[in-house]
Amino acid sequence: MPDRLTPTQQRLLDYLRHKIATDGRAPSLREAAADIQVSHAAVARTLRMLESKGLVKREGRYGRTVYLLNRAREKAALQRARDVPIVGRITAGLPMYAQGQWDGSVTVDAEVFRGENLFALRVKGDSMRGAGILDADLVICEPRQYARNGEIVVALLGGEEATVKRFFLRAGHIELRPENPAYAPLRYGLGEVLIQGKVIGLLRAPL
């Protein structure tokens, strides 16, 4: 059980929670000192005590970024959000034209969806139903230009059309396999398919 907080420690912790919830970022030590009217040194000292008790974590000894920790000493959900751009629409059935422009963004848990330059695509159709990917779902993808057999990928066909399918490299061709018996596997020459990304998760569309 963590040590009881002193009034000064509780005051700084409450202040950090409020600022992060309001501004979406942790304040600098100088900003915190001015807001709660104590010295810069007092803020630094109190922050070190909160860190020793497993309530906050700083990036590096003198790092400005402060993370609130939950009981498991992981980043609190408040600071785990990240925005992922939604890139047009993509078809899980009959491929649609791949649009380059963004269609808004979606907020995801950064501890669950890691990696650089993630993007989201909205699925239309039910050809991947067996993999749990339904019409109007958002699939979260990491950029990739290669695929391993069995992976669910975003594939660009003929440089124009995009689709989500399970990838298989066969002798002399590529098979893009749906997860719905109502749809036949798609077969393409090796130069006809460009892998755009790997599906790493999804967000279910509201009913």
XYZ file of C-alpha atoms in Angstrom:
207
model
C 0.000 0.000 0.000
C 1.539 3.388 -0.979
C 2.587 5.810 1.727
C 0.026 8.430 2.677
C 0.503 11.670 0.806
C 1.337 14.900 2.544
C -0.975 17.872 1.879
C 1.686 19.354 -0.426
C 2.035 16.134 -2.414
C -1.738 15.708 -2.699
C -2.083 19.314 -3.836
C 0.472 18.862 -6.627
C -1.038 15.529 -7.696
C -4.552 17.034 -7.854
C -3.161 19.979 -9.819
C -1.444 17.676 -12.335
C -4.620 15.641 -12.825
C -6.643 18.788 -13.431
C -4.147 20.343 -15.856
C -3.710 17.156 -17.884
C -7.482 16.638 -18.075
C -8.046 20.264 -19.093
C -5.095 20.959 -21.390
C -4.270 17.459 -22.604
C -0.639 17.842 -21.513
C 1.445 18.062 -18.373
C 2.567 21.563 -17.302
C 6.219 22.511 -17.040
C 7.730 22.736 -13.571
C 7.934 26.514 -13.934
C 4.268 26.671 -14.939
C 3.268 24.469 -12.009
C 5.266 26.584 -9.571
C 3.538 29.755 -10.757
C 0.060 28.206 -10.664
C 0.258 26.771 -7.156
C 2.502 29.598 -5.895
C 5.490 27.660 -4.649
C 9.114 27.624 -5.739
C 10.409 25.731 -8.741
C 12.613 23.705 -6.376
C 9.605 22.782 -4.213
C 7.722 21.474 -7.253
C 10.732 19.424 -8.361
C 11.203 17.999 -4.875
C 7.509 17.097 -4.485
C 7.455 15.558 -7.949
C 10.372 13.309 -7.017
C 8.443 12.149 -3.956
C 5.345 11.383 -6.035
C 7.540 9.448 -8.459
C 9.110 7.434 -5.614
C 5.588 6.483 -4.499
C 4.684 5.216 -7.968
C 2.080 7.885 -8.695
C 3.818 9.711 -11.544
C 6.667 9.107 -13.953
C 8.937 11.562 -15.763
C 10.626 10.980 -19.109
C 14.257 11.184 -18.099
C 15.603 12.774 -14.960
C 14.939 16.299 -16.153
C 12.217 15.527 -18.655
C 9.309 17.919 -18.858
C 6.729 15.270 -19.716
C 5.018 13.867 -16.635
C 2.760 10.823 -16.780
C 0.167 9.927 -14.180
C 0.324 6.237 -13.245
C -2.528 3.908 -12.335
C -2.449 1.273 -9.600
C -0.544 -1.104 -11.873
C 2.066 1.646 -12.309
C 1.154 2.008 -15.972
C 0.259 5.249 -17.703
C -3.218 6.313 -16.674
C -5.875 6.108 -19.387
C -6.089 9.905 -19.365
C -2.690 10.117 -21.088
C -2.837 7.001 -23.247
C -4.953 8.451 -26.041
C -3.628 9.041 -29.547
C -5.341 10.209 -32.711
C -5.165 7.993 -35.793
C -6.213 9.431 -39.186
C -9.031 7.756 -41.059
C -7.877 7.463 -44.666
C -10.855 7.397 -47.000
C -12.793 4.152 -47.241
C -11.774 0.639 -48.141
C -13.828 -2.318 -49.280
C -14.015 -5.792 -47.771
C -16.022 -7.201 -50.630
C -15.785 -5.374 -53.934
C -12.712 -3.099 -53.780
C -13.313 0.653 -53.890
C -11.077 3.390 -55.182
C -8.330 4.157 -52.644
C -8.703 7.770 -51.534
C -5.639 9.653 -50.364
C -7.386 12.310 -48.308
C -8.194 11.963 -44.629
C -11.744 11.432 -43.506
C -11.307 12.653 -39.934
C -9.532 10.792 -37.155
C -10.253 8.345 -34.365
C -8.871 8.308 -30.817
C -7.337 5.015 -29.681
C -5.394 3.718 -26.682
C -1.703 4.296 -27.400
C -0.719 1.392 -25.149
C -2.813 -0.991 -27.260
C -2.136 0.486 -30.697
C 1.577 1.174 -30.864
C 3.842 1.952 -33.787
C 4.484 4.907 -36.030
C 2.162 6.425 -38.651
C -0.825 4.204 -37.919
C -3.883 4.785 -40.064
C -7.500 3.681 -39.969
C -9.773 2.559 -42.777
C -13.537 2.180 -42.728
C -14.681 -1.160 -44.071
C -17.617 -1.551 -46.417
C -18.986 -5.020 -47.004
C -18.952 -8.350 -45.221
C -16.307 -10.424 -46.982
C -14.132 -10.474 -43.818
C -16.986 -11.386 -41.500
C -15.300 -14.632 -40.431
C -12.344 -12.656 -39.078
C -14.675 -10.466 -37.030
C -14.395 -7.487 -39.411
C -17.886 -6.229 -40.148
C -19.424 -3.593 -42.382
C -18.621 -0.008 -41.203
C -15.910 -1.147 -38.749
C -12.690 0.825 -38.562
C -9.597 -1.312 -39.048
C -6.418 0.063 -37.478
C -3.364 -0.564 -39.645
C 0.381 -0.180 -39.480
C 2.084 0.848 -42.741
C 3.738 -2.112 -44.462
C 5.021 -2.870 -47.944
C 5.315 -6.605 -47.351
C 3.161 -9.352 -45.855
C 3.516 -12.820 -44.413
C 1.215 -15.666 -45.304
C -1.990 -15.575 -43.309
C -1.802 -11.917 -42.318
C -4.774 -9.620 -42.895
C -3.549 -6.752 -45.013
C -4.555 -3.636 -46.862
C -3.740 -4.330 -50.509
C -3.743 -1.887 -53.398
C -4.828 -3.498 -56.645
C -3.627 -2.145 -59.963
C -2.531 1.050 -58.259
C -6.138 2.199 -57.850
C -8.375 -0.103 -55.850
C -7.840 -1.126 -52.241
C -9.184 -4.035 -50.233
C -8.750 -5.825 -46.902
C -8.059 -9.535 -47.268
C -5.938 -12.351 -45.884
C -2.645 -12.595 -47.805
C -1.045 -15.715 -49.270
C 1.949 -15.901 -51.593
C 1.583 -18.812 -53.983
C 3.805 -20.142 -56.773
C 3.684 -17.383 -59.365
C 0.737 -15.448 -57.946
C -0.788 -13.778 -54.880
C -4.017 -14.963 -53.321
C -6.146 -12.500 -51.368
C -8.582 -14.600 -49.422
C -11.868 -13.383 -47.926
C -13.215 -14.724 -44.638
C -16.731 -15.379 -45.913
C -17.703 -18.450 -47.968
C -19.971 -16.282 -50.104
C -16.880 -14.693 -51.686
C -14.271 -16.411 -53.824
C -10.539 -15.869 -53.250
C -8.942 -13.215 -55.461
C -5.908 -14.181 -57.554
C -3.406 -11.659 -58.912
C -0.032 -11.604 -60.582
C 2.964 -10.707 -58.437
C 3.165 -7.200 -59.875
C -0.526 -6.413 -59.524
C -0.694 -6.140 -55.731
C 0.946 -3.515 -53.527
C 0.758 -4.106 -49.793
C -0.138 -0.872 -47.989
C -0.381 -2.078 -44.415
C -1.151 -4.806 -41.914
C -4.378 -4.799 -39.922
C -3.472 -4.786 -36.207
C -6.902 -4.233 -34.689
C -10.335 -2.750 -35.180
C -12.948 -0.530 -33.620
C -16.486 -1.816 -33.858
C -18.987 0.465 -35.543
C -21.843 1.448 -33.179
C -25.044 -0.496 -33.670
